[in-house]
Structures are given as C-alpha cells and as structure tokens.
PDB file of C-alpha atoms in Angstrom:
ATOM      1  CA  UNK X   1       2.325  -7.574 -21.820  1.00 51.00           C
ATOM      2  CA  UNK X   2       1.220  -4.393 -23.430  1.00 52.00           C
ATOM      3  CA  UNK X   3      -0.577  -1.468 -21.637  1.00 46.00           C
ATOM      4  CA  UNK X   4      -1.259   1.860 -23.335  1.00 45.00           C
ATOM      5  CA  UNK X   5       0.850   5.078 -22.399  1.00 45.00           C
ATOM      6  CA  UNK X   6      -0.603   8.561 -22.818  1.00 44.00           C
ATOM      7  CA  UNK X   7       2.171  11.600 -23.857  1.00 40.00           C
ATOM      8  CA  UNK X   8       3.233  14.205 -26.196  1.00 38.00           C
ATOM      9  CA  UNK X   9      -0.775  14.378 -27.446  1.00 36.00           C
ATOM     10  CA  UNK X  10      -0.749  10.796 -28.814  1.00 37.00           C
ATOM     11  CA  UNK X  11      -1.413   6.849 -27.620  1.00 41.00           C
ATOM     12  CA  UNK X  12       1.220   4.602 -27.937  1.00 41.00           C
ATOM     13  CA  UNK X  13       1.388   1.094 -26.853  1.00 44.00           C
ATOM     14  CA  UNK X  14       4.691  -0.062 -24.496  1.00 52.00           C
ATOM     15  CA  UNK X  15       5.491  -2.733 -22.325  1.00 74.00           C
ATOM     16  CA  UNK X  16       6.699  -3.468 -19.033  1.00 88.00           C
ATOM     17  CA  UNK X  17      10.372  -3.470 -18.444  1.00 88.00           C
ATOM     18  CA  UNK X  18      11.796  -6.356 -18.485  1.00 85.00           C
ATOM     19  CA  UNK X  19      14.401  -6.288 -15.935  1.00 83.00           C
ATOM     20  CA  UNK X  20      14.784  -4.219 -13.152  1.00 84.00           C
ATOM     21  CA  UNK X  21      16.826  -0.604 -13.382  1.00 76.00           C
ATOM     22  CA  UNK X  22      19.476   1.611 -11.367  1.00 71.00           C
ATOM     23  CA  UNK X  23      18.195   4.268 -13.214  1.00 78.00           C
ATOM     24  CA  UNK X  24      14.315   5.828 -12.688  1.00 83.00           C
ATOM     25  CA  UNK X  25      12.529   6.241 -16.063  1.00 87.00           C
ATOM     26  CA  UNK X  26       9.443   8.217 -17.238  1.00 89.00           C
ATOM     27  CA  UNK X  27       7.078   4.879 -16.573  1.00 92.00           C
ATOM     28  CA  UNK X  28       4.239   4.533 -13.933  1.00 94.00           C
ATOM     29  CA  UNK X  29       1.978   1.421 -13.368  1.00 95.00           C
ATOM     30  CA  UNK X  30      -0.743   3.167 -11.597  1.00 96.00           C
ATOM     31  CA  UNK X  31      -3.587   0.964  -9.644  1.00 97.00           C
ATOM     32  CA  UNK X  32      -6.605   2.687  -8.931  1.00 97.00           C
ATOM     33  CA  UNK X  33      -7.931   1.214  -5.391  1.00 98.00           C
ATOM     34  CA  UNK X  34     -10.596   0.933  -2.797  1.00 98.00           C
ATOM     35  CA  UNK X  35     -10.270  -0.163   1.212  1.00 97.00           C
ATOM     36  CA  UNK X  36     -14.258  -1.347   1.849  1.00 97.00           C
ATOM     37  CA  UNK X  37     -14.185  -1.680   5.666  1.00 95.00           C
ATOM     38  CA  UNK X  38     -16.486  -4.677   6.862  1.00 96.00           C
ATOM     39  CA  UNK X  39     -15.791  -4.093  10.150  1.00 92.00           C
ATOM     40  CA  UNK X  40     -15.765  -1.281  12.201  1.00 89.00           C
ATOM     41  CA  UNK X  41     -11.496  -0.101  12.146  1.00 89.00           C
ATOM     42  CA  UNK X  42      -9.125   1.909  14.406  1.00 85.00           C
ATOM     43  CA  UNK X  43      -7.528   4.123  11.896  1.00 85.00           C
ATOM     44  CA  UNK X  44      -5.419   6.793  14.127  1.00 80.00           C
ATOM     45  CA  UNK X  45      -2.096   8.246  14.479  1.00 75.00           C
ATOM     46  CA  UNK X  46      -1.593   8.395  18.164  1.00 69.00           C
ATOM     47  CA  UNK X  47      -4.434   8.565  21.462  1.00 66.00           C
ATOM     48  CA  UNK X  48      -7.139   5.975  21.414  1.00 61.00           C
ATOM     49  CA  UNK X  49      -9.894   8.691  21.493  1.00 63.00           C
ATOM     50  CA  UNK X  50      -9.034   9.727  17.865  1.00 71.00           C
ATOM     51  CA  UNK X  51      -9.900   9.260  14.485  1.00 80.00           C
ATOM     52  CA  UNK X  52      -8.357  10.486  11.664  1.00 88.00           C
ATOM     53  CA  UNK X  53     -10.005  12.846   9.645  1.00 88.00           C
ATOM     54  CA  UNK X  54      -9.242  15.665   7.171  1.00 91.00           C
ATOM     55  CA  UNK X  55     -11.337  19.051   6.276  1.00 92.00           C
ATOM     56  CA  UNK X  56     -10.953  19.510   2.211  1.00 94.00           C
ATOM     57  CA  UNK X  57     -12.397  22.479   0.250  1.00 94.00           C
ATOM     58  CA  UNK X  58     -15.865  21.828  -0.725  1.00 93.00           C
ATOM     59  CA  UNK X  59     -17.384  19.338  -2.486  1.00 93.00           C
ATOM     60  CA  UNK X  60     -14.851  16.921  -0.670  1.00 94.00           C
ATOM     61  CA  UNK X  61     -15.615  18.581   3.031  1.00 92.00           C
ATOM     62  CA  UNK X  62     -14.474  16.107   5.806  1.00 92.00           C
ATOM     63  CA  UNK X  63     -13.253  12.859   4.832  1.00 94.00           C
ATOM     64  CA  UNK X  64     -12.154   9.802   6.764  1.00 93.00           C
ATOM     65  CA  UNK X  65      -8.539   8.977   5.717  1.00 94.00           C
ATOM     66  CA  UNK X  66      -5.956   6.692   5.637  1.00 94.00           C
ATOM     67  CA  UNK X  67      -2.639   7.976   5.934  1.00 93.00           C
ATOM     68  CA  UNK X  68      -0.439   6.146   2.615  1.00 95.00           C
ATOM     69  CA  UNK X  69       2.270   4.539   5.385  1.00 93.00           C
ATOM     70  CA  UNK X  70      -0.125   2.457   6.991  1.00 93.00           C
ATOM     71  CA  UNK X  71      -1.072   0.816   4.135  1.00 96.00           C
ATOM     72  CA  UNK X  72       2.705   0.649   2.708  1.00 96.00           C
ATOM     73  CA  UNK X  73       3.698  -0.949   5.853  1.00 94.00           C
ATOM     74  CA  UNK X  74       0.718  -3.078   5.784  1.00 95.00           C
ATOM     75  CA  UNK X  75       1.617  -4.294   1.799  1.00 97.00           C
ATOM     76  CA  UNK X  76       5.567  -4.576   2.681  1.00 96.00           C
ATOM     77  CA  UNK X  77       4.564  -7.017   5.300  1.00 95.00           C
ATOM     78  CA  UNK X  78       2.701  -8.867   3.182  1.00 97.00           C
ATOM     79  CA  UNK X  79       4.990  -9.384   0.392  1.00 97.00           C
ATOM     80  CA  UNK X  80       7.809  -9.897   2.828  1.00 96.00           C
ATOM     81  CA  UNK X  81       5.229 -12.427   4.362  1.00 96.00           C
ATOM     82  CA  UNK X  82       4.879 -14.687   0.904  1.00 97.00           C
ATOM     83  CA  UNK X  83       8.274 -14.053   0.279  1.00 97.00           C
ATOM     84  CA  UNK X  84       9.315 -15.930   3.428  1.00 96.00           C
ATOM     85  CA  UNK X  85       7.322 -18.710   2.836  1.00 97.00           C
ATOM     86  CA  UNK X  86       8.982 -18.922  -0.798  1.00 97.00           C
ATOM     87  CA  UNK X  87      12.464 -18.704   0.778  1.00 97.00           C
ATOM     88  CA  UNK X  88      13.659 -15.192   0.139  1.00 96.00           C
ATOM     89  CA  UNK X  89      13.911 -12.241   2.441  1.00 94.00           C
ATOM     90  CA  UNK X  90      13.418 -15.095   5.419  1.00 93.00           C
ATOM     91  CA  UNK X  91      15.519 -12.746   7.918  1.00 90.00           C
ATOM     92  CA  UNK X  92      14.287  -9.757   6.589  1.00 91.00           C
ATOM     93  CA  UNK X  93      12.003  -7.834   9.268  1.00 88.00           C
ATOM     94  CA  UNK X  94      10.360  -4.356   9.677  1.00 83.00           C
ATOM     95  CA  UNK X  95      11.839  -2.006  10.307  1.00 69.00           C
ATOM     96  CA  UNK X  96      15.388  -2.358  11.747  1.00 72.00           C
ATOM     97  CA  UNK X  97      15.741  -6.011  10.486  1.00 86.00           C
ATOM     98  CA  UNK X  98      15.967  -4.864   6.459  1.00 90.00           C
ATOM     99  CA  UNK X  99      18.315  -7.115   4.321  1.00 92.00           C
ATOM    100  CA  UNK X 100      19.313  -4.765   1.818  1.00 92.00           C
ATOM    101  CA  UNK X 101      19.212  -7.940  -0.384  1.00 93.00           C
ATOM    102  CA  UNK X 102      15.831  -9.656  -1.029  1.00 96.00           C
ATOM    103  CA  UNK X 103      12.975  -8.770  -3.299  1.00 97.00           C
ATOM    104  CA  UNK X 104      10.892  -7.055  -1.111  1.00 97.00           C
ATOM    105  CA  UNK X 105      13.757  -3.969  -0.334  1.00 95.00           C
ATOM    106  CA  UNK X 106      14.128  -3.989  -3.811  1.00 95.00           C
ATOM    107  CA  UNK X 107      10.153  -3.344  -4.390  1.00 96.00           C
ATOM    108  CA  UNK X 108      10.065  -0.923  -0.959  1.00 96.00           C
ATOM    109  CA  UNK X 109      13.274   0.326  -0.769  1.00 92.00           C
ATOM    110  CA  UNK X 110      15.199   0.878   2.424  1.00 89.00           C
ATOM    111  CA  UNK X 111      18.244   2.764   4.381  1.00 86.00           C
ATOM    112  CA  UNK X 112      20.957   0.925   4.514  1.00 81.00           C
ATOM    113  CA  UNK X 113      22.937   2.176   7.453  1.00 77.00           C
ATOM    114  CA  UNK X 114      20.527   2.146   9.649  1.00 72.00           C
ATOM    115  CA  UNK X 115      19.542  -1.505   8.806  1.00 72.00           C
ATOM    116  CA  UNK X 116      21.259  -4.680  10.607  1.00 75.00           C
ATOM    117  CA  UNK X 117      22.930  -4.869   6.958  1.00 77.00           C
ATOM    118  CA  UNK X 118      24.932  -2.081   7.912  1.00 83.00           C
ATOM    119  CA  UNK X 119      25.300  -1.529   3.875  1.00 86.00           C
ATOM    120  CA  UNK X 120      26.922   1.651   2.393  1.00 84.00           C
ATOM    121  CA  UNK X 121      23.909   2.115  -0.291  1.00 87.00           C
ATOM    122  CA  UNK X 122      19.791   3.305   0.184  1.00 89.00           C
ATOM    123  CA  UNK X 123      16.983   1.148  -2.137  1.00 90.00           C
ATOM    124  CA  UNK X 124      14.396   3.966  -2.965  1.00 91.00           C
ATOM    125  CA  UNK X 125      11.300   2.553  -2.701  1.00 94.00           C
ATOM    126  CA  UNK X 126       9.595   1.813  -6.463  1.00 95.00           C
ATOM    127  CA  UNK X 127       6.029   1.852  -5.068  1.00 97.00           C
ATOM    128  CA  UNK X 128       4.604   5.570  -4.578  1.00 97.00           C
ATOM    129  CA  UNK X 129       1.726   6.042  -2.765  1.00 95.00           C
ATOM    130  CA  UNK X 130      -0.796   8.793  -1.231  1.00 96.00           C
ATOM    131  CA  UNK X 131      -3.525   9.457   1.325  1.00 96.00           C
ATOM    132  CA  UNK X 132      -6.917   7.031   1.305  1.00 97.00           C
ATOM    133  CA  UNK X 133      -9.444   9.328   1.275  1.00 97.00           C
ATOM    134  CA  UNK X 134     -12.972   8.029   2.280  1.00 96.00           C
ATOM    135  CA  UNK X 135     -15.610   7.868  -0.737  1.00 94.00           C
ATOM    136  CA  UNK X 136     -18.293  10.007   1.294  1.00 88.00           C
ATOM    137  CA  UNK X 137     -18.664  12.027   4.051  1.00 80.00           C
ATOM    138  CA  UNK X 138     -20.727  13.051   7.194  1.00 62.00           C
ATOM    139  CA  UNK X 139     -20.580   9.590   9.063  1.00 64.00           C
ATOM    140  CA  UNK X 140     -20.570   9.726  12.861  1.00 69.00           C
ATOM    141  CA  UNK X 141     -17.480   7.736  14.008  1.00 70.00           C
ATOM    142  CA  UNK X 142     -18.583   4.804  15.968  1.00 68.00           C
ATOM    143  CA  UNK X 143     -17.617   5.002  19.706  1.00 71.00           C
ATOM    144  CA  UNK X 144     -17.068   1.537  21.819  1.00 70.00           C
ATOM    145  CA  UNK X 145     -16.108   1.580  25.366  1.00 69.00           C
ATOM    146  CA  UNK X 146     -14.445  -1.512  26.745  1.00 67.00           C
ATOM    147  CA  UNK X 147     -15.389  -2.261  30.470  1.00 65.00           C
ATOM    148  CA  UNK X 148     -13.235  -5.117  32.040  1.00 62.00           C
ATOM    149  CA  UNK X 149     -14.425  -7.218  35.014  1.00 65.00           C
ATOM    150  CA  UNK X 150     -12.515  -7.523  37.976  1.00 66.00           C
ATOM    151  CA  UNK X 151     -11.978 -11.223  39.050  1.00 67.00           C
ATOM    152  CA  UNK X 152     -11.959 -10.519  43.115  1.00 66.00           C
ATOM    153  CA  UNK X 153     -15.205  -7.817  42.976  1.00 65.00           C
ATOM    154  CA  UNK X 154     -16.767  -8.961  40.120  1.00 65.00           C
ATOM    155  CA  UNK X 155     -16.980  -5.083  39.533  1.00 67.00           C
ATOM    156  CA  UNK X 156     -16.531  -3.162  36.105  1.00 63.00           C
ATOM    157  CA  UNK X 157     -14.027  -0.219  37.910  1.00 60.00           C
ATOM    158  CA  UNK X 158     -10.815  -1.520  35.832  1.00 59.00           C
ATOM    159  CA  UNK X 159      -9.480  -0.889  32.154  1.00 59.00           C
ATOM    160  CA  UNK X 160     -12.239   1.378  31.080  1.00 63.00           C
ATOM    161  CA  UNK X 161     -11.697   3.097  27.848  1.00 65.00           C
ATOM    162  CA  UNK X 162     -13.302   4.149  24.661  1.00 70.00           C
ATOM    163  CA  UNK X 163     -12.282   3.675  21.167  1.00 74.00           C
ATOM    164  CA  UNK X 164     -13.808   5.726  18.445  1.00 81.00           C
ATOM    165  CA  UNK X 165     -13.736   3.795  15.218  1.00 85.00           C
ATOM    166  CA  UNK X 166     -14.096   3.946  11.440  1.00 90.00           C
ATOM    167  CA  UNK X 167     -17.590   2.664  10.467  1.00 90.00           C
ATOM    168  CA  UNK X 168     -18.362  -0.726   8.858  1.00 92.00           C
ATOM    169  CA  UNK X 169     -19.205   0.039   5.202  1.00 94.00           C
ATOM    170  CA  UNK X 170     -17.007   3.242   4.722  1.00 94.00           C
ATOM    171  CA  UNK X 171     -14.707   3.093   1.715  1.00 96.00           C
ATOM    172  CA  UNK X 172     -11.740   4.465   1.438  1.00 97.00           C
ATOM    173  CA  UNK X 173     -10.090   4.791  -2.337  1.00 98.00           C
ATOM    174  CA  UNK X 174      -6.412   5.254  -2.855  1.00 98.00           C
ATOM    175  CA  UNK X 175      -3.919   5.356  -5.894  1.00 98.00           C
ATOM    176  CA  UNK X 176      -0.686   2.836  -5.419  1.00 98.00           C
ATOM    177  CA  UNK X 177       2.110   3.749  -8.244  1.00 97.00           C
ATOM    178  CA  UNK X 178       5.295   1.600  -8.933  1.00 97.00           C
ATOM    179  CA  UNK X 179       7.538   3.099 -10.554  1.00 95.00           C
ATOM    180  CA  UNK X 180       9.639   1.429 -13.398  1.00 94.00           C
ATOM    181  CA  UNK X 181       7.600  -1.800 -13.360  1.00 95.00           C
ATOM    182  CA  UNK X 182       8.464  -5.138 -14.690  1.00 95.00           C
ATOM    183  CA  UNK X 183       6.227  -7.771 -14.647  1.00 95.00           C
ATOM    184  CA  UNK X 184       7.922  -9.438 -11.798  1.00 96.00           C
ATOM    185  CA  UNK X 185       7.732  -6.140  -9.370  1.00 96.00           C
ATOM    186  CA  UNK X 186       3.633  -5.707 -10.667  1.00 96.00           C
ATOM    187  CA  UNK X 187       2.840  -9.636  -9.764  1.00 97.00           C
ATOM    188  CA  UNK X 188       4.209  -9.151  -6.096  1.00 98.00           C
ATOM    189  CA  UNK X 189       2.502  -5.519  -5.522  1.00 98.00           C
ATOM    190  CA  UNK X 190      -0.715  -7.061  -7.361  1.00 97.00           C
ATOM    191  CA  UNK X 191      -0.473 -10.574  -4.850  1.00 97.00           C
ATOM    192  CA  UNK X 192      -0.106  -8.165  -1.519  1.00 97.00           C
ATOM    193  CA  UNK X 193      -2.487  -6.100  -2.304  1.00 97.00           C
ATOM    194  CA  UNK X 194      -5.170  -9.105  -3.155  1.00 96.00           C
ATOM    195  CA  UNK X 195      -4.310 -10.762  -0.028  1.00 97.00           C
ATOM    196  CA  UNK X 196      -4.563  -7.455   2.393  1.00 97.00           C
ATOM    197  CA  UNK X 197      -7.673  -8.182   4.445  1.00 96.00           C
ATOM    198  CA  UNK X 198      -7.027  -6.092   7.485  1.00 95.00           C
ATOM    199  CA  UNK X 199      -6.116  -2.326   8.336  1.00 91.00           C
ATOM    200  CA  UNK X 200      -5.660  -0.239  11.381  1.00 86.00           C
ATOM    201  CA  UNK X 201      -4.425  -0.507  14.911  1.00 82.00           C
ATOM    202  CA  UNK X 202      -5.565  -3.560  16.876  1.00 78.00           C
ATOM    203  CA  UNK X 203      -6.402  -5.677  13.970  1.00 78.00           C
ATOM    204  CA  UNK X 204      -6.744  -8.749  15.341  1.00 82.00           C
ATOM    205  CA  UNK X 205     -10.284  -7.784  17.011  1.00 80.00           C
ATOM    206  CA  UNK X 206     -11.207  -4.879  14.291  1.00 85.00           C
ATOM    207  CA  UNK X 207     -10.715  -3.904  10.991  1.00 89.00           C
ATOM    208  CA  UNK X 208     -11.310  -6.351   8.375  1.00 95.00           C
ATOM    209  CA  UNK X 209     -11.738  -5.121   4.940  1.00 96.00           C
ATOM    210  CA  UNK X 210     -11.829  -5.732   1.189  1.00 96.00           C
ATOM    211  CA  UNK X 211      -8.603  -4.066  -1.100  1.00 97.00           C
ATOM    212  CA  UNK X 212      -9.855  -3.816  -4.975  1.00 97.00           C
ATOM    213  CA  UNK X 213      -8.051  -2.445  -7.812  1.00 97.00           C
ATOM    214  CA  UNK X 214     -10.370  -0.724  -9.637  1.00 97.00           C
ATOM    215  CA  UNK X 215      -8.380   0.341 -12.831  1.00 95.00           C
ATOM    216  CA  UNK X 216      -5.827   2.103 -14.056  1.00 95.00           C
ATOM    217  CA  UNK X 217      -2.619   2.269 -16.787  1.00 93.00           C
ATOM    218  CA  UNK X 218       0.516   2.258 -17.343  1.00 93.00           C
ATOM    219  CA  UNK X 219       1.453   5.796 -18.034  1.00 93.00           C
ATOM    220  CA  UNK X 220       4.536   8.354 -18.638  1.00 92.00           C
ATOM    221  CA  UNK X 221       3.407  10.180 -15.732  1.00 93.00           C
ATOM    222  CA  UNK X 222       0.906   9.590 -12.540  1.00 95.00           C
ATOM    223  CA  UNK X 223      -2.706  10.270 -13.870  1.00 95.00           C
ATOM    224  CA  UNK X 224      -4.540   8.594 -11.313  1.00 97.00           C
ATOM    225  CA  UNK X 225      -4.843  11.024  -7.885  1.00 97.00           C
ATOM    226  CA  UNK X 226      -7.881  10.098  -5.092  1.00 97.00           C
ATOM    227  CA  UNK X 227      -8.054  13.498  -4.627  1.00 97.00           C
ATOM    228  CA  UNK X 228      -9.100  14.634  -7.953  1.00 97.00           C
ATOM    229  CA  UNK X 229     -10.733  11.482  -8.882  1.00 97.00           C
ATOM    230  CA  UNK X 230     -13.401  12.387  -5.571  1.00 97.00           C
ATOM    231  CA  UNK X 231     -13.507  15.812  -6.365  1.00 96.00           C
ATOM    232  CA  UNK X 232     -14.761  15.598 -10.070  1.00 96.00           C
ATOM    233  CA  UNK X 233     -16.573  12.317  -9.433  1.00 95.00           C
ATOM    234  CA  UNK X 234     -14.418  10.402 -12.013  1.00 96.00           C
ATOM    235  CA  UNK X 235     -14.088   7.104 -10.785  1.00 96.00           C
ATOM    236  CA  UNK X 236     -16.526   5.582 -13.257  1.00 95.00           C
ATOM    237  CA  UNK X 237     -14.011   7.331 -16.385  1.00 94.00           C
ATOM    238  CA  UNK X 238     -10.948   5.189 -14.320  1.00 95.00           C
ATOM    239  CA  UNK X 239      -9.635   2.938 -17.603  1.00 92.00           C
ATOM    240  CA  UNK X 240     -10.057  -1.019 -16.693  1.00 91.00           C
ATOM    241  CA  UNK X 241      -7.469  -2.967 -16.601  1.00 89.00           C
ATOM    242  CA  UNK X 242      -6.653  -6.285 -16.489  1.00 84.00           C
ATOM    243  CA  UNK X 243      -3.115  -8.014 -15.638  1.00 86.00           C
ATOM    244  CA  UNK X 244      -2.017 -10.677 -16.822  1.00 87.00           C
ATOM    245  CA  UNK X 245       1.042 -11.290 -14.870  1.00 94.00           C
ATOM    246  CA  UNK X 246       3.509 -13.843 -13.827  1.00 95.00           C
ATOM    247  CA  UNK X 247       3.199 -16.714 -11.183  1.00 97.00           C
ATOM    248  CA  UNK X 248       4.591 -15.090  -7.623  1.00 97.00           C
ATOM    249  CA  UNK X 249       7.278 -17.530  -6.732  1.00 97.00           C
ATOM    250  CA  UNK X 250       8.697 -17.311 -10.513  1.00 97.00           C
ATOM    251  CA  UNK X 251       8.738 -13.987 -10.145  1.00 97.00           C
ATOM    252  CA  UNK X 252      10.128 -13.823  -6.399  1.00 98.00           C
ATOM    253  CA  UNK X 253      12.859 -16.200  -8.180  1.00 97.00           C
ATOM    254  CA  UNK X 254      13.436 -13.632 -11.162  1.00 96.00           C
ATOM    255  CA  UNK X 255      13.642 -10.504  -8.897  1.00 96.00           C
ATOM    256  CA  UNK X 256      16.275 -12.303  -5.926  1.00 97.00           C
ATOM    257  CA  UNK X 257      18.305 -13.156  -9.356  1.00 95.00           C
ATOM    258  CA  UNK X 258      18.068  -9.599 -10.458  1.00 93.00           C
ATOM    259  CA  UNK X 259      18.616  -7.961  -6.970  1.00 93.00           C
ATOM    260  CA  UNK X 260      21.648  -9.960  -6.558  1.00 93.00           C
ATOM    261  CA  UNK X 261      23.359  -8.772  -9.522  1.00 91.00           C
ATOM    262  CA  UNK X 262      22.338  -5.405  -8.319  1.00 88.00           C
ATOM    263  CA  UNK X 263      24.116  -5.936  -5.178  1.00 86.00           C
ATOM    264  CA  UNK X 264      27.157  -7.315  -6.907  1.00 88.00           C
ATOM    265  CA  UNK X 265      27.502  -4.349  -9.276  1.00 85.00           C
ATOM    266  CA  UNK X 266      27.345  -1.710  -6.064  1.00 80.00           C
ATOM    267  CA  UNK X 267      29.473  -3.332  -4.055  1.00 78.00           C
ATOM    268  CA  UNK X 268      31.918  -4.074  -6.657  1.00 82.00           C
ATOM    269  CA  UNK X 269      31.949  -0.268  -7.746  1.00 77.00           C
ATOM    270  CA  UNK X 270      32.460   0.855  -3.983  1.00 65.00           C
ATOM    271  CA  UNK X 271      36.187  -1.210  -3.836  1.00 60.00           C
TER     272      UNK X 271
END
C-alpha cells in the first residue's frame, strides 16, 4: 500500500515496511483522532473530586484532557484482548504479566526484567502518543453524588460521595503515531482503536464513547500534533486517509512469526 511522505521540499510516494525492524527508521504512520464522549466520563488521575484539566496560552485557554497513558493502556488491552481470542499473547497480562514474546509487546513494547519473563532485553514501544486535548472549552464539569441506602434504617447516611465528570458530548482529539509501520502493526493499532468504546475510571457505569480517525499520513517525521492542530484551527486541512489493510488474525499470524525470529536472533546473540 502506498501513502505519500513529505521531506527534503518534495512528495514522494513509499510504502509500508514490510517486515518488522531492530532498527528505528525515519517513518511515522500518524492517525489523526477524536474521543466523542456519549456519556458523561471519569477522566482523573487520583481523588474522586477531580477532573483533569489543563490552562494553555490563549486561544486554547482551559481544556479537558486526556492524559496519552490512559488511552495506551486502554488500546494495549484491546489488542492483547483480540489477540487472545486468536491464540497469541493468551498469558500475556498488564502490567506485570508481559510475555516479552507475542504481538502485542512487540506493537507496545515492554521491560523485560521486571516482567514474569524475566528476559534480559526491553521492546520499545512502536506506538507514540500525546495528550487528548478537548475540542472546546468553558464546560462546567458535571457533578453526581451517589447516596446509598442503608438496608436496617432505610436511611441515606452511608457511602455518600460525589464524582465530578467529563460532560456527554465533549470531544477530545488526539494524534496516535507508530513508528516503523508495516501493514501488519497498522491493521492491529487500526482494529483497537475501532473497537475502543469506553474511557476513564469506572467504566462499566460511565464513559462510553466514539474513537474516529480522522486523517492523517505516513510521513518522515510526526506532522500531526493536537496541540497545534487546536490552536490554528486546522483540523479541516488534516489529509484523509484511507487504509486498506490486512485481515487481523493474518496479520496477528505474520507478526507472532516475525516476533519469534526476533526473539531467536536476541537470545541467540546474548550466548
């Protein structure tokens, strides 16, 4: 498949890698995003009476945002999650349960030692992310206090507490970056991000949403920033695109094929 690439004051075309690499190359598959909440979401980092926020220089002013390793964690699940139900990665686990050996470390990377692999080598992760930062500003968050019942007194005296949520109907819009892509790598990024329908703490009552990729390029350096892309009001000048990429399980087939030569190759250079 053939994307265009933007350097050195002229267009050519390339195409994705075709196998994976040990070495990182001047190659970005950017995705242009947006997180469309359509439900109120609890998007913190630690007390329930939070919500996360951040203060830019004018125009942005305060934003809503989505710190990038919520959503990583949320996509790594994901792919690990289709990956399992191909066959690969199936004792592979956040975060102290990482193989070291299955497609999904290979696409998110890893730390060996401190995995139950207890391998000698780190996977760097190949997808690159950054902060979500909401599309507008000036919305009240949305308080809801919880007032349980007690079974003996019938009384509303026990496990009071507010939450302060992220309103229904605020968008968030991101850039996700893999670095080095093939194909293969793209098709299992593309798949998690398709089927990511909730974010946030306590996401089994609250925060469903809608993940869109909204453009973007294959590039010899990352374009695509939410920051900038806010600031100047650019989204509209984001470049379609449209992938045409491989079935997942081929490609979860493909990568575990790749990844195990990998594996072979570092181990055999460590005896």
């Amino acid at each position: 498949m053939k994307e265009w690439m933007e350097g050195g004051g002229a267009e050519m075309s390339v195409d994705f890698y075709t196998d994976v690499s040990k070495l990182p190359r001047a190659r970005y598959l950017q995705l242009v995003t947006s997180i469309k909440l359509l439900d109120p979401a609890i998007i913190r980092s630690n007390e329930p009476e939070e919500v996360l926020t951040f203060t830019y220089e004018e125009p942005l002013g305060e934003r809503f945002i989505i710190p990038w390793r919520k959503v990583k964690a949320k996509l790594r699940r994901l792919v690990a999650e289709r990956g399992r139900d191909l066959g690969y990665g199936v004792d592979c686990f956040l975060k102290e349960s990482l193989c070291m050996a299955c497609p999904t470390c290979l696409l998110f990377g890893g730390t060996g030692e401190t995995s139950t692999a207890k391998v000698d080598y780190n996977l760097m992760s190949r997808v690159l992310g950054e902060t979500f930062i909401s599309r507008n500003r000036g919305v009240e968050p949305w308080n809801y206090t919880a007032n349980a019942v007690g079974e003996v007194k019938h009384t509303t005296g026990q496990a009071l507490m507010t939450l302060i949520t992220v309103p229904a109907d605020t968008e968030f819009i991101g850039v996700i970056t893999l670095k080095d892509p093939t194909p293969e790598m793209a098709a299992l990024l593309v798949d998690g991000i398709e089927r990511l329908t909730r974010i946030g703490a306590r996401s089994i009552e609250w925060g469903r949403c809608k993940m869109d990729i909204l453009g973007g390029g294959i590039f010899d350096r990352e374009k695509y920033a939410a920051y900038e892309l806010l600031r100047e009001d650019e989204l509209s000048k984001v470049s379609p695109l449209k992938l045409n990429l491989p079935d997942v399980g081929k490609s979860f087939k493909k990568l575990q094929s790749e990844m195990d030569k990998l594996v072979k190759s570092v181990k055999a250079s460590g005896d």
